Amino acid sequence: MSDTPARNTPRVTTCDTDEKLAAASILFNQYRHHYGEPPDEDERTLGWLTDMVRSGLLTVYTASVDPADSPPIGLATSHAVPASLAMGRTWQLRDLYVLTRSRRQGTAAALVDAVREAALTAGASRLTLVTEPDNQAALGLYRRLGFRPVEGLASLSLDLPPRTIREQS
């Protein structure tokens, strides 16, 4: 068995440079459009991703295949979450997206594995995620990767109105 990866094996990298974040922002916009967000905010994406990464609120990963300079075909984001009762931390996989033409080739699994390895390295005790209950493809993937539904918890949300500059002062 060779140590050389097979051709078209997804290669996952952490987006920690302006160049990598610029490539990720293009894919992130496609992800947003996939979920129904209009393109009117696309020009803000690179700045938002850069701010999230530099502030430590998100880690962004992309997956590519050969050749090495090809654009990314998949993206994931994650972040650490305080685990108050355990006085530790968990990690959350926030976003996962693979271009339609590149699905079912191991890219999503490679991205999840990279996030899982980073969480383990950071000392996290758990990796969590949230997905739509009717997203059968994602649920199947996550179950194959070892994720299990959380029973006995309700997910709640409270939308907050945007604050104006005057209110923030």
PDB file of N, CA, C and O in Angstrom, residues 92-160:
ATOM      1  N   GLN A  92     -18.313  22.897  17.885  1.00  0.00           N
ATOM      2  CA  GLN A  92     -19.486  22.778  17.029  1.00  0.00           C
ATOM      3  C   GLN A  92     -19.072  22.926  15.573  1.00  0.00           C
ATOM      4  O   GLN A  92     -18.335  23.849  15.220  1.00  0.00           O
ATOM      5  N   LEU A  93     -19.532  21.994  14.772  1.00  0.00           N
ATOM      6  CA  LEU A  93     -19.421  22.101  13.323  1.00  0.00           C
ATOM      7  C   LEU A  93     -20.575  22.994  12.891  1.00  0.00           C
ATOM      8  O   LEU A  93     -21.740  22.648  13.070  1.00  0.00           O
ATOM      9  N   ARG A  94     -20.268  24.169  12.400  1.00  0.00           N
ATOM     10  CA  ARG A  94     -21.302  25.160  12.086  1.00  0.00           C
ATOM     11  C   ARG A  94     -21.845  25.009  10.672  1.00  0.00           C
ATOM     12  O   ARG A  94     -23.042  25.025  10.455  1.00  0.00           O
ATOM     13  N   ASP A  95     -20.968  24.958   9.715  1.00  0.00           N
ATOM     14  CA  ASP A  95     -21.377  24.946   8.308  1.00  0.00           C
ATOM     15  C   ASP A  95     -20.610  23.848   7.596  1.00  0.00           C
ATOM     16  O   ASP A  95     -19.420  23.650   7.855  1.00  0.00           O
ATOM     17  N   LEU A  96     -21.286  23.160   6.700  1.00  0.00           N
ATOM     18  CA  LEU A  96     -20.647  22.148   5.868  1.00  0.00           C
ATOM     19  C   LEU A  96     -21.310  22.208   4.511  1.00  0.00           C
ATOM     20  O   LEU A  96     -22.532  22.123   4.408  1.00  0.00           O
ATOM     21  N   TYR A  97     -20.488  22.384   3.474  1.00  0.00           N
ATOM     22  CA  TYR A  97     -21.033  22.503   2.120  1.00  0.00           C
ATOM     23  C   TYR A  97     -20.040  21.926   1.121  1.00  0.00           C
ATOM     24  O   TYR A  97     -18.847  22.201   1.203  1.00  0.00           O
ATOM     25  N   VAL A  98     -20.560  21.140   0.199  1.00  0.00           N
ATOM     26  CA  VAL A  98     -19.769  20.600  -0.901  1.00  0.00           C
ATOM     27  C   VAL A  98     -20.526  20.906  -2.183  1.00  0.00           C
ATOM     28  O   VAL A  98     -21.751  20.735  -2.250  1.00  0.00           O
ATOM     29  N   LEU A  99     -19.799  21.384  -3.179  1.00  0.00           N
ATOM     30  CA  LEU A  99     -20.427  21.661  -4.463  1.00  0.00           C
ATOM     31  C   LEU A  99     -21.192  20.433  -4.954  1.00  0.00           C
ATOM     32  O   LEU A  99     -20.717  19.299  -4.808  1.00  0.00           O
ATOM     33  N   THR A 100     -22.350  20.643  -5.552  1.00  0.00           N
ATOM     34  CA  THR A 100     -23.199  19.546  -6.005  1.00  0.00           C
ATOM     35  C   THR A 100     -22.434  18.559  -6.875  1.00  0.00           C
ATOM     36  O   THR A 100     -22.532  17.346  -6.686  1.00  0.00           O
ATOM     37  N   ARG A 101     -21.652  19.051  -7.807  1.00  0.00           N
ATOM     38  CA  ARG A 101     -20.932  18.171  -8.739  1.00  0.00           C
ATOM     39  C   ARG A 101     -19.823  17.358  -8.059  1.00  0.00           C
ATOM     40  O   ARG A 101     -19.307  16.414  -8.636  1.00  0.00           O
ATOM     41  N   SER A 102     -19.470  17.726  -6.820  1.00  0.00           N
ATOM     42  CA  SER A 102     -18.370  17.065  -6.119  1.00  0.00           C
ATOM     43  C   SER A 102     -18.836  16.205  -4.952  1.00  0.00           C
ATOM     44  O   SER A 102     -18.012  15.721  -4.174  1.00  0.00           O
ATOM     45  N   ARG A 103     -20.132  16.020  -4.829  1.00  0.00           N
ATOM     46  CA  ARG A 103     -20.657  15.243  -3.708  1.00  0.00           C
ATOM     47  C   ARG A 103     -20.471  13.753  -3.930  1.00  0.00           C
ATOM     48  O   ARG A 103     -20.251  13.292  -5.029  1.00  0.00           O
ATOM     49  N   ARG A 104     -20.551  13.011  -2.809  1.00  0.00           N
ATOM     50  CA  ARG A 104     -20.462  11.550  -2.805  1.00  0.00           C
ATOM     51  C   ARG A 104     -19.084  11.053  -3.257  1.00  0.00           C
ATOM     52  O   ARG A 104     -18.958  10.003  -3.859  1.00  0.00           O
ATOM     53  N   GLN A 105     -18.061  11.880  -2.942  1.00  0.00           N
ATOM     54  CA  GLN A 105     -16.685  11.510  -3.278  1.00  0.00           C
ATOM     55  C   GLN A 105     -15.771  11.586  -2.060  1.00  0.00           C
ATOM     56  O   GLN A 105     -14.561  11.590  -2.188  1.00  0.00           O
ATOM     57  N   GLY A 106     -16.366  11.717  -0.865  1.00  0.00           N
ATOM     58  CA  GLY A 106     -15.577  11.735   0.360  1.00  0.00           C
ATOM     59  C   GLY A 106     -15.186  13.116   0.855  1.00  0.00           C
ATOM     60  O   GLY A 106     -14.510  13.229   1.879  1.00  0.00           O
ATOM     61  N   THR A 107     -15.612  14.158   0.167  1.00  0.00           N
ATOM     62  CA  THR A 107     -15.210  15.513   0.558  1.00  0.00           C
ATOM     63  C   THR A 107     -15.818  15.918   1.892  1.00  0.00           C
ATOM     64  O   THR A 107     -15.110  16.436   2.773  1.00  0.00           O
ATOM     65  N   ALA A 108     -17.117  15.703   2.070  1.00  0.00           N
ATOM     66  CA  ALA A 108     -17.765  16.082   3.333  1.00  0.00           C
ATOM     67  C   ALA A 108     -17.154  15.317   4.495  1.00  0.00           C
ATOM     68  O   ALA A 108     -16.870  15.891   5.552  1.00  0.00           O
ATOM     69  N   ALA A 109     -16.927  14.029   4.305  1.00  0.00           N
ATOM     70  CA  ALA A 109     -16.317  13.227   5.373  1.00  0.00           C
ATOM     71  C   ALA A 109     -14.910  13.728   5.702  1.00  0.00           C
ATOM     72  O   ALA A 109     -14.524  13.779   6.877  1.00  0.00           O
ATOM     73  N   ALA A 110     -14.145  14.108   4.683  1.00  0.00           N
ATOM     74  CA  ALA A 110     -12.790  14.635   4.917  1.00  0.00           C
ATOM     75  C   ALA A 110     -12.851  15.943   5.712  1.00  0.00           C
ATOM     76  O   ALA A 110     -12.032  16.173   6.612  1.00  0.00           O
ATOM     77  N   LEU A 111     -13.804  16.793   5.389  1.00  0.00           N
ATOM     78  CA  LEU A 111     -13.955  18.054   6.120  1.00  0.00           C
ATOM     79  C   LEU A 111     -14.360  17.798   7.575  1.00  0.00           C
ATOM     80  O   LEU A 111     -13.793  18.386   8.499  1.00  0.00           O
ATOM     81  N   VAL A 112     -15.331  16.920   7.792  1.00  0.00           N
ATOM     82  CA  VAL A 112     -15.756  16.602   9.160  1.00  0.00           C
ATOM     83  C   VAL A 112     -14.593  15.990   9.938  1.00  0.00           C
ATOM     84  O   VAL A 112     -14.373  16.321  11.104  1.00  0.00           O
ATOM     85  N   ASP A 113     -13.836  15.126   9.300  1.00  0.00           N
ATOM     86  CA  ASP A 113     -12.686  14.507   9.972  1.00  0.00           C
ATOM     87  C   ASP A 113     -11.654  15.554  10.376  1.00  0.00           C
ATOM     88  O   ASP A 113     -11.080  15.480  11.470  1.00  0.00           O
ATOM     89  N   ALA A 114     -11.413  16.541   9.516  1.00  0.00           N
ATOM     90  CA  ALA A 114     -10.462  17.608   9.852  1.00  0.00           C
ATOM     91  C   ALA A 114     -10.945  18.407  11.060  1.00  0.00           C
ATOM     92  O   ALA A 114     -10.148  18.747  11.956  1.00  0.00           O
ATOM     93  N   VAL A 115     -12.240  18.701  11.105  1.00  0.00           N
ATOM     94  CA  VAL A 115     -12.801  19.423  12.251  1.00  0.00           C
ATOM     95  C   VAL A 115     -12.693  18.557  13.508  1.00  0.00           C
ATOM     96  O   VAL A 115     -12.306  19.035  14.574  1.00  0.00           O
ATOM     97  N   ARG A 116     -13.019  17.273  13.388  1.00  0.00           N
ATOM     98  CA  ARG A 116     -12.934  16.361  14.525  1.00  0.00           C
ATOM     99  C   ARG A 116     -11.506  16.292  15.067  1.00  0.00           C
ATOM    100  O   ARG A 116     -11.280  16.370  16.280  1.00  0.00           O
ATOM    101  N   GLU A 117     -10.530  16.187  14.189  1.00  0.00           N
ATOM    102  CA  GLU A 117      -9.122  16.136  14.614  1.00  0.00           C
ATOM    103  C   GLU A 117      -8.707  17.435  15.300  1.00  0.00           C
ATOM    104  O   GLU A 117      -7.992  17.404  16.308  1.00  0.00           O
ATOM    105  N   ALA A 118      -9.140  18.567  14.761  1.00  0.00           N
ATOM    106  CA  ALA A 118      -8.811  19.858  15.390  1.00  0.00           C
ATOM    107  C   ALA A 118      -9.453  19.961  16.767  1.00  0.00           C
ATOM    108  O   ALA A 118      -8.830  20.456  17.719  1.00  0.00           O
ATOM    109  N   ALA A 119     -10.684  19.476  16.907  1.00  0.00           N
ATOM    110  CA  ALA A 119     -11.370  19.500  18.200  1.00  0.00           C
ATOM    111  C   ALA A 119     -10.644  18.627  19.214  1.00  0.00           C
ATOM    112  O   ALA A 119     -10.437  19.029  20.366  1.00  0.00           O
ATOM    113  N   LEU A 120     -10.245  17.430  18.780  1.00  0.00           N
ATOM    114  CA  LEU A 120      -9.489  16.543  19.669  1.00  0.00           C
ATOM    115  C   LEU A 120      -8.178  17.188  20.102  1.00  0.00           C
ATOM    116  O   LEU A 120      -7.811  17.151  21.282  1.00  0.00           O
ATOM    117  N   THR A 121      -7.468  17.775  19.154  1.00  0.00           N
ATOM    118  CA  THR A 121      -6.193  18.436  19.447  1.00  0.00           C
ATOM    119  C   THR A 121      -6.377  19.574  20.451  1.00  0.00           C
ATOM    120  O   THR A 121      -5.525  19.801  21.307  1.00  0.00           O
ATOM    121  N   ALA A 122      -7.520  20.268  20.353  1.00  0.00           N
ATOM    122  CA  ALA A 122      -7.801  21.388  21.259  1.00  0.00           C
ATOM    123  C   ALA A 122      -8.331  20.927  22.611  1.00  0.00           C
ATOM    124  O   ALA A 122      -8.594  21.753  23.484  1.00  0.00           O
ATOM    125  N   GLY A 123      -8.508  19.618  22.789  1.00  0.00           N
ATOM    126  CA  GLY A 123      -8.978  19.109  24.070  1.00  0.00           C
ATOM    127  C   GLY A 123     -10.483  19.100  24.238  1.00  0.00           C
ATOM    128  O   GLY A 123     -10.982  18.982  25.361  1.00  0.00           O
ATOM    129  N   ALA A 124     -11.222  19.214  23.149  1.00  0.00           N
ATOM    130  CA  ALA A 124     -12.684  19.212  23.235  1.00  0.00           C
ATOM    131  C   ALA A 124     -13.180  17.834  23.643  1.00  0.00           C
ATOM    132  O   ALA A 124     -12.606  16.807  23.281  1.00  0.00           O
ATOM    133  N   SER A 125     -14.278  17.814  24.388  1.00  0.00           N
ATOM    134  CA  SER A 125     -14.859  16.559  24.843  1.00  0.00           C
ATOM    135  C   SER A 125     -15.979  16.073  23.926  1.00  0.00           C
ATOM    136  O   SER A 125     -16.442  14.942  24.058  1.00  0.00           O
ATOM    137  N   ARG A 126     -16.414  16.921  22.991  1.00  0.00           N
ATOM    138  CA  ARG A 126     -17.536  16.555  22.128  1.00  0.00           C
ATOM    139  C   ARG A 126     -17.512  17.443  20.892  1.00  0.00           C
ATOM    140  O   ARG A 126     -17.075  18.576  20.954  1.00  0.00           O
ATOM    141  N   LEU A 127     -18.014  16.905  19.795  1.00  0.00           N
ATOM    142  CA  LEU A 127     -18.231  17.681  18.571  1.00  0.00           C
ATOM    143  C   LEU A 127     -19.720  17.597  18.268  1.00  0.00           C
ATOM    144  O   LEU A 127     -20.277  16.503  18.181  1.00  0.00           O
ATOM    145  N   THR A 128     -20.369  18.746  18.162  1.00  0.00           N
ATOM    146  CA  THR A 128     -21.808  18.787  17.905  1.00  0.00           C
ATOM    147  C   THR A 128     -22.083  19.486  16.585  1.00  0.00           C
ATOM    148  O   THR A 128     -21.219  20.177  16.031  1.00  0.00           O
ATOM    149  N   LEU A 129     -23.307  19.313  16.115  1.00  0.00           N
ATOM    150  CA  LEU A 129     -23.761  20.028  14.930  1.00  0.00           C
ATOM    151  C   LEU A 129     -25.270  20.080  14.947  1.00  0.00           C
ATOM    152  O   LEU A 129     -25.926  19.357  15.697  1.00  0.00           O
ATOM    153  N   VAL A 130     -25.815  20.938  14.115  1.00  0.00           N
ATOM    154  CA  VAL A 130     -27.256  21.076  13.946  1.00  0.00           C
ATOM    155  C   VAL A 130     -27.529  21.014  12.459  1.00  0.00           C
ATOM    156  O   VAL A 130     -26.822  21.636  11.666  1.00  0.00           O
ATOM    157  N   THR A 131     -28.541  20.258  12.074  1.00  0.00           N
ATOM    158  CA  THR A 131     -28.958  20.221  10.678  1.00  0.00           C
ATOM    159  C   THR A 131     -30.474  20.130  10.626  1.00  0.00           C
ATOM    160  O   THR A 131     -31.119  19.836  11.641  1.00  0.00           O
ATOM    161  N   GLU A 132     -31.018  20.389   9.478  1.00  0.00           N
ATOM    162  CA  GLU A 132     -32.464  20.329   9.291  1.00  0.00           C
ATOM    163  C   GLU A 132     -32.939  18.881   9.426  1.00  0.00           C
ATOM    164  O   GLU A 132     -32.275  17.968   8.929  1.00  0.00           O
ATOM    165  N   PRO A 133     -34.095  18.647  10.062  1.00  0.00           N
ATOM    166  CA  PRO A 133     -34.562  17.272  10.260  1.00  0.00           C
ATOM    167  C   PRO A 133     -34.930  16.546   8.968  1.00  0.00           C
ATOM    168  O   PRO A 133     -34.958  15.324   8.943  1.00  0.00           O
ATOM    169  N   ASP A 134     -35.156  17.291   7.883  1.00  0.00           N
ATOM    170  CA  ASP A 134     -35.503  16.634   6.618  1.00  0.00           C
ATOM    171  C   ASP A 134     -34.309  16.501   5.664  1.00  0.00           C
ATOM    172  O   ASP A 134     -34.461  16.049   4.538  1.00  0.00           O
ATOM    173  N   ASN A 135     -33.121  16.871   6.122  1.00  0.00           N
ATOM    174  CA  ASN A 135     -31.927  16.762   5.284  1.00  0.00           C
ATOM    175  C   ASN A 135     -31.369  15.342   5.424  1.00  0.00           C
ATOM    176  O   ASN A 135     -30.397  15.094   6.134  1.00  0.00           O
ATOM    177  N   GLN A 136     -32.026  14.411   4.745  1.00  0.00           N
ATOM    178  CA  GLN A 136     -31.696  12.995   4.894  1.00  0.00           C
ATOM    179  C   GLN A 136     -30.267  12.666   4.472  1.00  0.00           C
ATOM    180  O   GLN A 136     -29.613  11.822   5.084  1.00  0.00           O
ATOM    181  N   ALA A 137     -29.781  13.316   3.417  1.00  0.00           N
ATOM    182  CA  ALA A 137     -28.406  13.055   2.973  1.00  0.00           C
ATOM    183  C   ALA A 137     -27.414  13.426   4.075  1.00  0.00           C
ATOM    184  O   ALA A 137     -26.499  12.656   4.396  1.00  0.00           O
ATOM    185  N   ALA A 138     -27.592  14.603   4.665  1.00  0.00           N
ATOM    186  CA  ALA A 138     -26.691  15.034   5.738  1.00  0.00           C
ATOM    187  C   ALA A 138     -26.833  14.145   6.965  1.00  0.00           C
ATOM    188  O   ALA A 138     -25.833  13.730   7.563  1.00  0.00           O
ATOM    189  N   LEU A 139     -28.069  13.829   7.344  1.00  0.00           N
ATOM    190  CA  LEU A 139     -28.277  12.970   8.511  1.00  0.00           C
ATOM    191  C   LEU A 139     -27.629  11.605   8.315  1.00  0.00           C
ATOM    192  O   LEU A 139     -27.013  11.063   9.237  1.00  0.00           O
ATOM    193  N   GLY A 140     -27.741  11.059   7.116  1.00  0.00           N
ATOM    194  CA  GLY A 140     -27.106   9.777   6.828  1.00  0.00           C
ATOM    195  C   GLY A 140     -25.593   9.862   6.943  1.00  0.00           C
ATOM    196  O   GLY A 140     -24.946   8.984   7.527  1.00  0.00           O
ATOM    197  N   LEU A 141     -25.018  10.919   6.377  1.00  0.00           N
ATOM    198  CA  LEU A 141     -23.571  11.116   6.466  1.00  0.00           C
ATOM    199  C   LEU A 141     -23.136  11.226   7.925  1.00  0.00           C
ATOM    200  O   LEU A 141     -22.207  10.542   8.359  1.00  0.00           O
ATOM    201  N   TYR A 142     -23.808  12.074   8.673  1.00  0.00           N
ATOM    202  CA  TYR A 142     -23.404  12.298  10.061  1.00  0.00           C
ATOM    203  C   TYR A 142     -23.529  11.014  10.891  1.00  0.00           C
ATOM    204  O   TYR A 142     -22.671  10.722  11.718  1.00  0.00           O
ATOM    205  N   ARG A 143     -24.572  10.249  10.664  1.00  0.00           N
ATOM    206  CA  ARG A 143     -24.717   8.983  11.388  1.00  0.00           C
ATOM    207  C   ARG A 143     -23.600   8.010  11.010  1.00  0.00           C
ATOM    208  O   ARG A 143     -23.050   7.324  11.875  1.00  0.00           O
ATOM    209  N   ARG A 144     -23.251   7.943   9.719  1.00  0.00           N
ATOM    210  CA  ARG A 144     -22.152   7.076   9.292  1.00  0.00           C
ATOM    211  C   ARG A 144     -20.835   7.494   9.935  1.00  0.00           C
ATOM    212  O   ARG A 144     -19.957   6.661  10.165  1.00  0.00           O
ATOM    213  N   LEU A 145     -20.696   8.779  10.232  1.00  0.00           N
ATOM    214  CA  LEU A 145     -19.464   9.288  10.842  1.00  0.00           C
ATOM    215  C   LEU A 145     -19.487   9.204  12.370  1.00  0.00           C
ATOM    216  O   LEU A 145     -18.556   9.658  13.032  1.00  0.00           O
ATOM    217  N   GLY A 146     -20.563   8.641  12.929  1.00  0.00           N
ATOM    218  CA  GLY A 146     -20.620   8.410  14.372  1.00  0.00           C
ATOM    219  C   GLY A 146     -21.454   9.385  15.175  1.00  0.00           C
ATOM    220  O   GLY A 146     -21.572   9.233  16.394  1.00  0.00           O
ATOM    221  N   PHE A 147     -22.034  10.396  14.559  1.00  0.00           N
ATOM    222  CA  PHE A 147     -22.882  11.342  15.290  1.00  0.00           C
ATOM    223  C   PHE A 147     -24.203  10.661  15.633  1.00  0.00           C
ATOM    224  O   PHE A 147     -24.702   9.835  14.863  1.00  0.00           O
ATOM    225  N   ARG A 148     -24.757  11.018  16.780  1.00  0.00           N
ATOM    226  CA  ARG A 148     -26.029  10.469  17.227  1.00  0.00           C
ATOM    227  C   ARG A 148     -26.960  11.609  17.617  1.00  0.00           C
ATOM    228  O   ARG A 148     -26.515  12.624  18.153  1.00  0.00           O
ATOM    229  N   PRO A 149     -28.271  11.415  17.393  1.00  0.00           N
ATOM    230  CA  PRO A 149     -29.224  12.456  17.800  1.00  0.00           C
ATOM    231  C   PRO A 149     -29.171  12.677  19.313  1.00  0.00           C
ATOM    232  O   PRO A 149     -28.911  11.743  20.077  1.00  0.00           O
ATOM    233  N   VAL A 150     -29.437  13.893  19.729  1.00  0.00           N
ATOM    234  CA  VAL A 150     -29.500  14.229  21.149  1.00  0.00           C
ATOM    235  C   VAL A 150     -30.971  14.164  21.552  1.00  0.00           C
ATOM    236  O   VAL A 150     -31.798  14.921  21.044  1.00  0.00           O
ATOM    237  N   GLU A 151     -31.286  13.250  22.435  1.00  0.00           N
ATOM    238  CA  GLU A 151     -32.664  13.090  22.909  1.00  0.00           C
ATOM    239  C   GLU A 151     -32.868  13.918  24.168  1.00  0.00           C
ATOM    240  O   GLU A 151     -31.951  14.118  24.957  1.00  0.00           O
ATOM    241  N   GLY A 152     -34.068  14.405  24.344  1.00  0.00           N
ATOM    242  CA  GLY A 152     -34.424  15.087  25.574  1.00  0.00           C
ATOM    243  C   GLY A 152     -34.068  16.556  25.636  1.00  0.00           C
ATOM    244  O   GLY A 152     -34.214  17.179  26.680  1.00  0.00           O
ATOM    245  N   LEU A 153     -33.611  17.135  24.535  1.00  0.00           N
ATOM    246  CA  LEU A 153     -33.319  18.561  24.509  1.00  0.00           C
ATOM    247  C   LEU A 153     -34.193  19.236  23.472  1.00  0.00           C
ATOM    248  O   LEU A 153     -34.487  18.657  22.426  1.00  0.00           O
ATOM    249  N   ALA A 154     -34.594  20.441  23.751  1.00  0.00           N
ATOM    250  CA  ALA A 154     -35.354  21.237  22.787  1.00  0.00           C
ATOM    251  C   ALA A 154     -34.452  22.349  22.297  1.00  0.00           C
ATOM    252  O   ALA A 154     -33.751  22.987  23.083  1.00  0.00           O
ATOM    253  N   SER A 155     -34.461  22.585  21.019  1.00  0.00           N
ATOM    254  CA  SER A 155     -33.684  23.680  20.447  1.00  0.00           C
ATOM    255  C   SER A 155     -34.598  24.896  20.340  1.00  0.00           C
ATOM    256  O   SER A 155     -35.648  24.833  19.702  1.00  0.00           O
ATOM    257  N   LEU A 156     -34.206  25.972  20.970  1.00  0.00           N
ATOM    258  CA  LEU A 156     -34.995  27.200  20.984  1.00  0.00           C
ATOM    259  C   LEU A 156     -34.169  28.340  20.420  1.00  0.00           C
ATOM    260  O   LEU A 156     -32.946  28.314  20.483  1.00  0.00           O
ATOM    261  N   SER A 157     -34.839  29.357  19.903  1.00  0.00           N
ATOM    262  CA  SER A 157     -34.150  30.497  19.317  1.00  0.00           C
ATOM    263  C   SER A 157     -34.937  31.768  19.600  1.00  0.00           C
ATOM    264  O   SER A 157     -36.171  31.739  19.646  1.00  0.00           O
ATOM    265  N   LEU A 158     -34.252  32.865  19.782  1.00  0.00           N
ATOM    266  CA  LEU A 158     -34.862  34.172  19.972  1.00  0.00           C
ATOM    267  C   LEU A 158     -34.218  35.140  18.994  1.00  0.00           C
ATOM    268  O   LEU A 158     -33.010  35.403  19.089  1.00  0.00           O
ATOM    269  N   ASP A 159     -34.985  35.621  18.035  1.00  0.00           N
ATOM    270  CA  ASP A 159     -34.453  36.609  17.096  1.00  0.00           C
ATOM    271  C   ASP A 159     -34.366  37.956  17.789  1.00  0.00           C
ATOM    272  O   ASP A 159     -35.313  38.386  18.459  1.00  0.00           O
ATOM    273  N   LEU A 160     -33.229  38.609  17.637  1.00  0.00           N
ATOM    274  CA  LEU A 160     -33.007  39.921  18.238  1.00  0.00           C
ATOM    275  C   LEU A 160     -33.015  40.965  17.134  1.00  0.00           C
ATOM    276  O   LEU A 160     -32.412  40.752  16.080  1.00  0.00           O
TER     277      LEU A 160
END
